[in-house]
Short mmCIF file of C-alpha atoms and ligand atoms in Angstrom, two decimals:
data_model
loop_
_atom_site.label_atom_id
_atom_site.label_comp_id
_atom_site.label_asym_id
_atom_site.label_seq_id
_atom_site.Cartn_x
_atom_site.Cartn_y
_atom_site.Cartn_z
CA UNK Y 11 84.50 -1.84 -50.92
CA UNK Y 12 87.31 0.07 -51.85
CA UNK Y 13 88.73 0.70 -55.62
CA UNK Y 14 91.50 -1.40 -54.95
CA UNK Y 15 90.15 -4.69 -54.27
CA UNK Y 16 88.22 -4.24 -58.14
CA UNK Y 17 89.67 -6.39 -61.23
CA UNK Y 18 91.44 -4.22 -64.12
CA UNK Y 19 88.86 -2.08 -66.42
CA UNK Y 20 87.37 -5.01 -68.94
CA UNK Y 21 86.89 -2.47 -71.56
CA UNK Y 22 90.60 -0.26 -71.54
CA UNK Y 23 92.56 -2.18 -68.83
CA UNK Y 24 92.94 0.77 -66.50
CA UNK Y 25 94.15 -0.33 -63.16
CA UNK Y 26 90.65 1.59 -61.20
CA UNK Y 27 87.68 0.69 -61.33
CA UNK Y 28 85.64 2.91 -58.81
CA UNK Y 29 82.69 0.91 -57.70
CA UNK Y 30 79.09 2.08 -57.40
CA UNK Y 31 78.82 1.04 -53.74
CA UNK Y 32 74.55 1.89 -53.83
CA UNK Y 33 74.07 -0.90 -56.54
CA UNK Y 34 74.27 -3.49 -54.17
CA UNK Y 35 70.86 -2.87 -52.26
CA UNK Y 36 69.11 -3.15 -55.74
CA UNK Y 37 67.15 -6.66 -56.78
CA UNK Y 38 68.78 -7.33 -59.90
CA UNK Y 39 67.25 -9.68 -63.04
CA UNK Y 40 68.35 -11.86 -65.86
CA UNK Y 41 68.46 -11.35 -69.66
CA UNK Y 42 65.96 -13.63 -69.97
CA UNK Y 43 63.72 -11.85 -67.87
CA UNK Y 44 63.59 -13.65 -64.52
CA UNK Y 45 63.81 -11.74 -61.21
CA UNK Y 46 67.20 -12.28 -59.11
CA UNK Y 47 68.81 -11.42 -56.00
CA UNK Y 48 70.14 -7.91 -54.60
CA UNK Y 49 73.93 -7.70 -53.78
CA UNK Y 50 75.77 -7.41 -57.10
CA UNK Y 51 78.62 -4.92 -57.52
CA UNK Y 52 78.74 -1.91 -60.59
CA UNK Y 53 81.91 -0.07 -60.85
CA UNK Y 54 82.85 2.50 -63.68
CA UNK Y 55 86.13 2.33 -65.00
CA UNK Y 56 88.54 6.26 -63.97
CA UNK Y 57 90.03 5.93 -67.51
CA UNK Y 58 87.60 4.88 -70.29
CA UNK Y 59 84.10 5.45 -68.43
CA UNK Y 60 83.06 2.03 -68.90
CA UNK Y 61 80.52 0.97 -66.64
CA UNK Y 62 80.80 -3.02 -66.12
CA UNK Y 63 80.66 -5.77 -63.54
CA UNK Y 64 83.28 -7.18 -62.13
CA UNK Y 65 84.36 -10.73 -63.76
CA UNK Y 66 85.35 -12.28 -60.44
CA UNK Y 67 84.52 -15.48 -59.03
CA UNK Y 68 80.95 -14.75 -57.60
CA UNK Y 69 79.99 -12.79 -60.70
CA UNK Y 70 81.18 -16.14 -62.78
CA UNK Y 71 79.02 -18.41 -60.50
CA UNK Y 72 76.00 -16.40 -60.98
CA UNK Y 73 76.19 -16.60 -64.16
CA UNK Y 74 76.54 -19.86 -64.75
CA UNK Y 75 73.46 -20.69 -62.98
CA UNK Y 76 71.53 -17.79 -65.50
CA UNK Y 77 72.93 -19.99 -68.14
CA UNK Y 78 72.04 -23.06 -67.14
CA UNK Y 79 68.11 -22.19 -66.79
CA UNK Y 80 68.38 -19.98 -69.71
CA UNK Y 81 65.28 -19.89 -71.99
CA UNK Y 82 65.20 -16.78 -74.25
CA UNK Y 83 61.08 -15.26 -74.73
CA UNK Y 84 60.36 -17.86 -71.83
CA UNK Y 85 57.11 -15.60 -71.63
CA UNK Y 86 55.79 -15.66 -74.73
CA UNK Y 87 56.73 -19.25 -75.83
CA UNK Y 88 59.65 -18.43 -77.66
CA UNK Y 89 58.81 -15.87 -79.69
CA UNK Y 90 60.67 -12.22 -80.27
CA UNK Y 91 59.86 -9.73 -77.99
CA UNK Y 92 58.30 -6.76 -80.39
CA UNK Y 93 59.45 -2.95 -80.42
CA UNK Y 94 56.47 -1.25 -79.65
CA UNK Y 95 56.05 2.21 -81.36
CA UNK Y 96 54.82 4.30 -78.07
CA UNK Y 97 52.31 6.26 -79.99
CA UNK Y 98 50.01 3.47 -81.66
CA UNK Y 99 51.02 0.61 -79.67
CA UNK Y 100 52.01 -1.45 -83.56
CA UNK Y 101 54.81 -4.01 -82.17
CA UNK Y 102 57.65 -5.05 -84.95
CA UNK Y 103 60.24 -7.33 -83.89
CA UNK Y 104 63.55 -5.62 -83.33
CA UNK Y 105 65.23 -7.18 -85.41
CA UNK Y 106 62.87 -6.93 -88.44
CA UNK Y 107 63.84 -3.27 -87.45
CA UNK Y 108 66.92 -3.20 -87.65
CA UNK Y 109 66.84 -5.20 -91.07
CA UNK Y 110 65.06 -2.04 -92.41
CA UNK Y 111 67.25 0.22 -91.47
CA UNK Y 112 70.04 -1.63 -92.50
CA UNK Y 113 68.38 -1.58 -96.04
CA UNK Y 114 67.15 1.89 -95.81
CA UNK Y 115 70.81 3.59 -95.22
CA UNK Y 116 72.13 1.64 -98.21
CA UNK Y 117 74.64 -0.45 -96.07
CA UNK Y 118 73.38 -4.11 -97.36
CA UNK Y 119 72.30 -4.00 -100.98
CA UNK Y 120 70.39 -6.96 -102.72
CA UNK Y 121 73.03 -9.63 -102.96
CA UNK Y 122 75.88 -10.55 -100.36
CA UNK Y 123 77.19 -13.05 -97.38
CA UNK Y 124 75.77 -12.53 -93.85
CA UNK Y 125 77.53 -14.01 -90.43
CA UNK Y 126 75.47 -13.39 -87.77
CA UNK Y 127 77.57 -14.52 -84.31
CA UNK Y 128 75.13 -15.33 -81.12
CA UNK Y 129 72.50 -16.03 -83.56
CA UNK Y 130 70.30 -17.54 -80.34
CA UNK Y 131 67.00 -18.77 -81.78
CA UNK Y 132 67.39 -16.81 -85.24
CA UNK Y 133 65.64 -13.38 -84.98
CA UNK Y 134 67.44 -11.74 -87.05
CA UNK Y 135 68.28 -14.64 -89.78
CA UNK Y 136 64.66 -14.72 -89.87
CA UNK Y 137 64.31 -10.79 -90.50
CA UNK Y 138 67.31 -10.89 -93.16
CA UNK Y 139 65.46 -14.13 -94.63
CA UNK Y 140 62.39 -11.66 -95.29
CA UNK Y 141 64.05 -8.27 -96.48
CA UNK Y 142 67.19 -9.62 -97.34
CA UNK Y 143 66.12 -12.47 -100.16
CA UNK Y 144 69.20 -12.87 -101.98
CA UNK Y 145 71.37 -12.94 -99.15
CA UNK Y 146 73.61 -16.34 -98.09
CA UNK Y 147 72.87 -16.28 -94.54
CA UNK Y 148 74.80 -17.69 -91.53
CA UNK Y 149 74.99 -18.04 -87.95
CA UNK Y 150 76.49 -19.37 -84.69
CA UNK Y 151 75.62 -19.84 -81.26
CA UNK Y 152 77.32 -21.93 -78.21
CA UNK Y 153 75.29 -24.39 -78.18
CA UNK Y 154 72.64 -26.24 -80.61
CA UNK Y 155 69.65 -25.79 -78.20
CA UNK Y 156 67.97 -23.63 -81.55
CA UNK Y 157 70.31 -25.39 -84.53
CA UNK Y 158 67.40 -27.28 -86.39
CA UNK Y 159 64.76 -24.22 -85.86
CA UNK Y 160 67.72 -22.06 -86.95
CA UNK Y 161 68.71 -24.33 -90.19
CA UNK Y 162 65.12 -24.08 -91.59
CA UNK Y 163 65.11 -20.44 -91.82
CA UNK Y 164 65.50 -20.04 -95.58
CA UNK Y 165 68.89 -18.61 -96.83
CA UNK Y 166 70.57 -19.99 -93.99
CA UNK Y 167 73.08 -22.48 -95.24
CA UNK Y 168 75.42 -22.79 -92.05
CA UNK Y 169 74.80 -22.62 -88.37
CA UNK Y 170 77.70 -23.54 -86.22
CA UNK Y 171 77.55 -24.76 -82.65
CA UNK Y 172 81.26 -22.78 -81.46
CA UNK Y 173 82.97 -19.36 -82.03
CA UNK Y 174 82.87 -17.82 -85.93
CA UNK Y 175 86.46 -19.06 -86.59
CA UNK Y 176 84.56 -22.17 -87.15
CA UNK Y 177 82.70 -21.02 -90.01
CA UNK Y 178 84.29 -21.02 -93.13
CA UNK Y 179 84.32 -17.98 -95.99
CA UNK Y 180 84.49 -14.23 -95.48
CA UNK Y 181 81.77 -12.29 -95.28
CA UNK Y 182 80.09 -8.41 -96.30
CA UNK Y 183 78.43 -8.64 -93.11
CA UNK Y 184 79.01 -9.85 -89.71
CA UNK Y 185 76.26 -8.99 -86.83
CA UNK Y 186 76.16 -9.13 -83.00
CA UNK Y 187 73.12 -8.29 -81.77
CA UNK Y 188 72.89 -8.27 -77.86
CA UNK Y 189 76.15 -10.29 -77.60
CA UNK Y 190 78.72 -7.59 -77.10
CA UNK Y 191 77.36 -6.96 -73.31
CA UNK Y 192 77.82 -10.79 -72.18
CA UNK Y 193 81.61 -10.60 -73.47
CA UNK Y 194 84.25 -10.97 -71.40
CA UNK Y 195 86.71 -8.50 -73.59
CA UNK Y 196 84.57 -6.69 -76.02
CA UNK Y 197 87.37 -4.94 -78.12
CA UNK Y 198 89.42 -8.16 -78.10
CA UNK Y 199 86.32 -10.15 -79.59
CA UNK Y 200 85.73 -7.71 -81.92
CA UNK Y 201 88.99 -6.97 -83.55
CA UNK Y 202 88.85 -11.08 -83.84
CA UNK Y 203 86.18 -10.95 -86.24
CA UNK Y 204 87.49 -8.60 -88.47
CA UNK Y 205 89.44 -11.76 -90.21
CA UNK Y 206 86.03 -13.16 -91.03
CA UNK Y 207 85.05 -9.77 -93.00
CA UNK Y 208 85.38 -9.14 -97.05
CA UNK Y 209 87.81 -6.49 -98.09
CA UNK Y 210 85.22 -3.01 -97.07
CA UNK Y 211 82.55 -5.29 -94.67
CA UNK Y 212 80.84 -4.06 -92.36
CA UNK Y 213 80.77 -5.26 -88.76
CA UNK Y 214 76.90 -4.05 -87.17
CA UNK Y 215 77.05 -4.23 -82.78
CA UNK Y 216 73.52 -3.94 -81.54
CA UNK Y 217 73.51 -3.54 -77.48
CA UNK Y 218 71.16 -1.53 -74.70
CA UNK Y 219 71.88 2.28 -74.06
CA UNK Y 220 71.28 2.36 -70.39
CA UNK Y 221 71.41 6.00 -71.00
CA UNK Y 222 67.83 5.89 -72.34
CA UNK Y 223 67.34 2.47 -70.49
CA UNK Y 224 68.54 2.48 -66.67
CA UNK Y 225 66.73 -1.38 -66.17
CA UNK Y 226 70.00 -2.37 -68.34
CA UNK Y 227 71.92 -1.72 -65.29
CA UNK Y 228 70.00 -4.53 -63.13
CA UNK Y 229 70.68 -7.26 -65.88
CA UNK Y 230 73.34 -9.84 -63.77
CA UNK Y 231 74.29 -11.32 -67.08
CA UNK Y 232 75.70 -8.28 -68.90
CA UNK Y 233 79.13 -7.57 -68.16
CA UNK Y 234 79.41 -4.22 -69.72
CA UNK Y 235 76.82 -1.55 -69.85
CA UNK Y 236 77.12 0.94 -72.81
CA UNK Y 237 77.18 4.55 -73.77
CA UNK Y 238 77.27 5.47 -77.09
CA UNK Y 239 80.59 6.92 -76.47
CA UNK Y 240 81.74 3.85 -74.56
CA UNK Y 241 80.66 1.96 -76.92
CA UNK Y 242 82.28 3.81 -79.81
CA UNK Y 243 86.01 3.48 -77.60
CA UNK Y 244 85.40 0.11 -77.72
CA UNK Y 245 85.09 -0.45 -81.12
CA UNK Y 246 87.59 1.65 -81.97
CA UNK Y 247 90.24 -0.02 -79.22
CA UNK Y 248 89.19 -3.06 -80.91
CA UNK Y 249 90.31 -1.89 -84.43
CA UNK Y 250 87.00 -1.04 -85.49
CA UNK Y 251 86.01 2.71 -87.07
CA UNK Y 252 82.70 3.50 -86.71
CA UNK Y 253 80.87 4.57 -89.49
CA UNK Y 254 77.20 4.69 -87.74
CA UNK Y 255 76.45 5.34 -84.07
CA UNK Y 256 72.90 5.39 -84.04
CA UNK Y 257 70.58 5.57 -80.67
CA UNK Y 258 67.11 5.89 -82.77
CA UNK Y 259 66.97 2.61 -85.27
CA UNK Y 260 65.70 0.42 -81.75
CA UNK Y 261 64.27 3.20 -78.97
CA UNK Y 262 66.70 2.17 -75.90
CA UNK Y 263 69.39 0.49 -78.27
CA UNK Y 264 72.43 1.53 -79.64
CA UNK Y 265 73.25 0.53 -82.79
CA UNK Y 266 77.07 0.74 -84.45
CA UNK Y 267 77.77 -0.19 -87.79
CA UNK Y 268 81.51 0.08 -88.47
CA UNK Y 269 84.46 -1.23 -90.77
CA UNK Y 270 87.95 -2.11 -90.12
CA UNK Y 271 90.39 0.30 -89.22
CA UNK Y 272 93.47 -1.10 -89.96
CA UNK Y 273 95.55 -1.98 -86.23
CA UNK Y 274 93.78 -1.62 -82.88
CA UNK Y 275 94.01 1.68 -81.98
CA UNK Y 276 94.62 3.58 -78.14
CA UNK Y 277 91.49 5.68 -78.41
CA UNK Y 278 91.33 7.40 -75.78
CA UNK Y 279 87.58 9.37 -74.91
CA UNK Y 280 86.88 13.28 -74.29
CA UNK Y 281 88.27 13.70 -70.54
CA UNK Y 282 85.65 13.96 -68.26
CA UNK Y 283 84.02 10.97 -69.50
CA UNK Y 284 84.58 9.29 -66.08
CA UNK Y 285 82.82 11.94 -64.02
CA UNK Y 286 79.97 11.76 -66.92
CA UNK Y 287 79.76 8.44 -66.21
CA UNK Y 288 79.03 7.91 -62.79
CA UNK Y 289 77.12 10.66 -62.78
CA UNK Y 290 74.50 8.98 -65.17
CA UNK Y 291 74.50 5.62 -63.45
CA UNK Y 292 74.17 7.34 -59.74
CA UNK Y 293 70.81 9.03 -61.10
CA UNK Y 294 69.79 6.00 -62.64
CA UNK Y 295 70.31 3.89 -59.91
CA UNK Y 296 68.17 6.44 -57.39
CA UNK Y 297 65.90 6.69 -60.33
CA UNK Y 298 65.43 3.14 -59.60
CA UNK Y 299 65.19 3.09 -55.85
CA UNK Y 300 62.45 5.61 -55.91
CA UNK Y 301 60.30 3.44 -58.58
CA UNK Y 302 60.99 0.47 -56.28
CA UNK Y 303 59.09 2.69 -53.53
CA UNK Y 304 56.38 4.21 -55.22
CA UNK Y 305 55.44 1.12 -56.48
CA UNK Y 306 55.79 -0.81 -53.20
CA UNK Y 307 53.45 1.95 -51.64
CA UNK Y 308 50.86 2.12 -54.83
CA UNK Y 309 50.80 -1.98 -54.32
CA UNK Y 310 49.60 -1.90 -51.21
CA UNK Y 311 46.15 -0.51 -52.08
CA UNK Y 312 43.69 -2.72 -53.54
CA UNK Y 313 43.76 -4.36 -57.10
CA UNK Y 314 47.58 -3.81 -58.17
CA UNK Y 315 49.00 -4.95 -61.79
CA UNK Y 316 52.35 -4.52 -63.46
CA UNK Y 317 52.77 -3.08 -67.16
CA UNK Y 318 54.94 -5.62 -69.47
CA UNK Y 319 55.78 -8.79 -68.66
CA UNK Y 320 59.80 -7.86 -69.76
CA UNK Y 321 63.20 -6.93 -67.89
CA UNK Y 322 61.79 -3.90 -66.47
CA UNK Y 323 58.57 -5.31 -64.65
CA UNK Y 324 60.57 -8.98 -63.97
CA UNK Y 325 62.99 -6.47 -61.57
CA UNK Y 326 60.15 -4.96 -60.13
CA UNK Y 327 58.48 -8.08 -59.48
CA UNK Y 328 61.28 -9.02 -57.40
CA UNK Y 329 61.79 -5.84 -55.65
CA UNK Y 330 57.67 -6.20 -54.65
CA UNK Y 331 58.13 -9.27 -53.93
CA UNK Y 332 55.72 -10.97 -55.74
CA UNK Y 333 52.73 -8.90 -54.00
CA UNK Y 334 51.79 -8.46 -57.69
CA UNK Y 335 47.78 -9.32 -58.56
CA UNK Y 336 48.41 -9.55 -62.70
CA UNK Y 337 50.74 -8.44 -65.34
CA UNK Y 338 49.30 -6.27 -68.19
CA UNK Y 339 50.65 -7.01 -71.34
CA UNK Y 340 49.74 -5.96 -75.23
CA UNK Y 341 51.63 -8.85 -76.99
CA UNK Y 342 49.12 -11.28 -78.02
CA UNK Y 343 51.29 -13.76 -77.94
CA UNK Y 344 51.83 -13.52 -73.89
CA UNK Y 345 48.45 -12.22 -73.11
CA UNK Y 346 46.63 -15.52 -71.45
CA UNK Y 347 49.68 -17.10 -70.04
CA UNK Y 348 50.70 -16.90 -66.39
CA UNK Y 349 54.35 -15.41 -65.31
CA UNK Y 350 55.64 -16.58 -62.07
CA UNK Y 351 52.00 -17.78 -61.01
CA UNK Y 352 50.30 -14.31 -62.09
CA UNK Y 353 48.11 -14.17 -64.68
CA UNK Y 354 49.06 -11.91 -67.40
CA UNK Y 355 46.08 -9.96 -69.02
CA UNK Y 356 45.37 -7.48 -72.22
CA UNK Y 357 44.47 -4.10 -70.78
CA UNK Y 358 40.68 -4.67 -71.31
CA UNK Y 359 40.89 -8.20 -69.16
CA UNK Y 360 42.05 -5.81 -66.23
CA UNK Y 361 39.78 -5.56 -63.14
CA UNK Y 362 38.48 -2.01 -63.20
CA UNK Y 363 39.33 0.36 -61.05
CA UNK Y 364 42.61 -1.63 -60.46
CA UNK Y 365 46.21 0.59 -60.46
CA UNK Y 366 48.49 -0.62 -63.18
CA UNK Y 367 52.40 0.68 -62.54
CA UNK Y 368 54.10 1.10 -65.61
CA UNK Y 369 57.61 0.68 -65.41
CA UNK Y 370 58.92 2.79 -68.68
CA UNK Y 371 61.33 5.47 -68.78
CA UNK Y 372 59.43 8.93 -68.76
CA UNK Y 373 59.90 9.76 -72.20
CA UNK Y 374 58.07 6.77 -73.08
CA UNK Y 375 55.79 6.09 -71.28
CA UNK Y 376 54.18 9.61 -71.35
CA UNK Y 377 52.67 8.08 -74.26
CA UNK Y 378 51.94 4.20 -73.75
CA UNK Y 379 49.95 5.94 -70.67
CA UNK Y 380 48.15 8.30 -72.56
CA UNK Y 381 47.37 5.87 -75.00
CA UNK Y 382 46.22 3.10 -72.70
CA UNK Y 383 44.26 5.78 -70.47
CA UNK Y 384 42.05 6.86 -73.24
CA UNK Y 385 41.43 2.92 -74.25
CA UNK Y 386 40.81 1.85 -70.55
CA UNK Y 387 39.17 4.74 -68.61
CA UNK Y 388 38.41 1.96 -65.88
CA UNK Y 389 42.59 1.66 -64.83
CA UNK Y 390 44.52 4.23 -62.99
CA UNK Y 391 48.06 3.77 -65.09
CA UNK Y 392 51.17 5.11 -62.78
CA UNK Y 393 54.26 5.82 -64.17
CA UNK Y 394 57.60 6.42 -62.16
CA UNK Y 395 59.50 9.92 -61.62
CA UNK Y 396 60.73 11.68 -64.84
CA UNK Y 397 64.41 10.38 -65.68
CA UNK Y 398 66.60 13.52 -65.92
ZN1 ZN V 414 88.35 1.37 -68.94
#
């Protein structure tokens, strides 16, 4: 398909958008972890290196039908996926992380107003209801599929089904975490909060890195995917300086905590930011292919699990189609459900001598592997190429 026929850049508004013609062959998966179909298109925009989707008509009716059949933690009942710290295998909810670190760096101090936009089923209202006790606490989301749940969190005193113009008051705080990548026009939507911040609030953005997470790229219901200097020009386009660009509070995440820069300004990124670009989402998306192989191959021998019952092993359950015999999993909370008709088992439930593949970036899973191989001597773990 040639540059031409793509929509204006999302992020910038450049004219070109060069699309990523190899993502189309790839299986593709929803934020709520369910497998999809191949045959989406990934361009990267020649001005701001923005790597998005286009917003056409097909990409519109697909996701429409994610929303529809939306159910967020659908494999665990509902609740938060946990971050699991590689080494020991502890799980803490991400946002319960991010909480911390929000304390830790002295950005949110004992007392003060909270709007957190996209609030879904209240994660984080829940972790600022913890660590953040005096706190007023508010949220929104579209719709009021979580509103009572959300309303008994303590602290929060508003939740509002519609857009946070609706909510009345200013806030010291106002949080979107994993909203900015469904958004039609990030900066736009960000420079529109700014009116609901106190005089020296802080807006915090929370969104995947596919830098350090390539299975973002797969996700049909993400419009943009960011770098952290992508994600940075965006901000900044959008009015918004940033003060913190962090990509270690949440391992795959980036994390930008920033404050109102007066008008929106043209930022423009280091040249070369293009060619940086496509460079990282062309070995991302072969890194890809040649997991989709290796496990396809492994699979075909005996006993065959997946690691995770997440994004990353929902793709690759569609890529494999379904010739899956279990998912491995070490949240308790999913461990004796079925996913898609498979059961899904702790590590010591799995049939020995069976090969568990372990979708994880390298870095990684290097150790979940070596941690898991010294528990369960009995599995043969497999874990794709090393991501350059
Ligand atoms: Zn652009």
């Amino acid at each position: 398909m040639a540059a031409s026929d793509s929509l204006p850049c999302h992020l910038c508004g450049h004219a070109v958008v060069e699309p990523v013609p190899e993502y189309a062959a790839l299986r593709r998966v929803t934020s709520d972890c369910k497998p999809w179909a191949a045959g989406g298109w990934l361009g990267v925009c020649r001005a701001c290196g923005g790597v998005q989707k286009r917003m056409d008509a097909t990409w519109r009716a697909e996701i429409e039908r994610v929303y529809d059949e939306y159910t967020i933690y659908h494999q665990s009942g509902g609740t938060e996926q946990p971050v699991f710290a590689a080494a020991t295998g502890q799980g803490k909810a991400r946002s319960e992380r991010i909480v911390e670190r929000l304390v830790e760096s002295g950005l949110a101090g004992s007392t003060g107003r909270l709007l957190d936009v996209g609030c879904g089923n209240g994660a984080l209202l829940r972790a600022c209801s913890r660590l953040l006790p005096g706190w007023a606490l508010a949220g929104t989301e579209i719709n009021d599929k979580y509103k009572t749940e959300v309303e008994a969190i303590p602290g929060v005193s508003v939740m509002q089904v519609g857009g946070a113009a609706d909510v009345p008051g200013e806030f010291d705080f106002v949080t979107l975490v994993h909203v900015l990548e469904h958004v039609p026009s990030p900066s736009e939507f960000l420079a529109s909060l700014k009116a609901k911040l106190v005089c020296g609030g802080n807006l915090m953005v929370e969104v995947p890195n596919y830098v350090d997470n390539p299975f973002d790229l797969l996700i049909v219901d993400h419009s943009t995917h960011f770098s952290a200097e992508v994600l940075r020009g965006v901000a900044a386009r959008g009015g918004v300086a940033a003060r913190v660009l962090a990509t270690d509070w949440v391992a795959k995440e980036l994390t930008l905590v920033g404050v109102p820069s007066g008008g929106q300004s043209a930022y423009s990124p280091a040249s070369g930011h293009f060619e940086t670009s496509l460079a990282q989402v062309g070995q991302r998306l072969g890194w890809l292919s040649a997991m989709s192989r290796q496990a396809r191959e492994l699979a075909q021998g005996g006993s065959f699990g997946l690691f995770g019952t997440s994004i990353a092993a929902m793709w690759l359950f569609g890529e494999l189609e379904g010739r899956v015999d279990f998912f491995v999993d070490e949240d308790p909370t999913r461990v004796g459900r079925t996913c898609f008709g498979k059961p899904v088992l702790s590590p010591q439930q799995a049939p020995a001598g069976s090969r568990v593949w372990m979708a994880l970036p390298s870095k990684i899973g290097e150790q979940v592997k070596a941690r898991l191989t010294s528990q369960c001597s009995n599995l043969e773990f497999h874990l794709p190429p090393e991501l350059v």
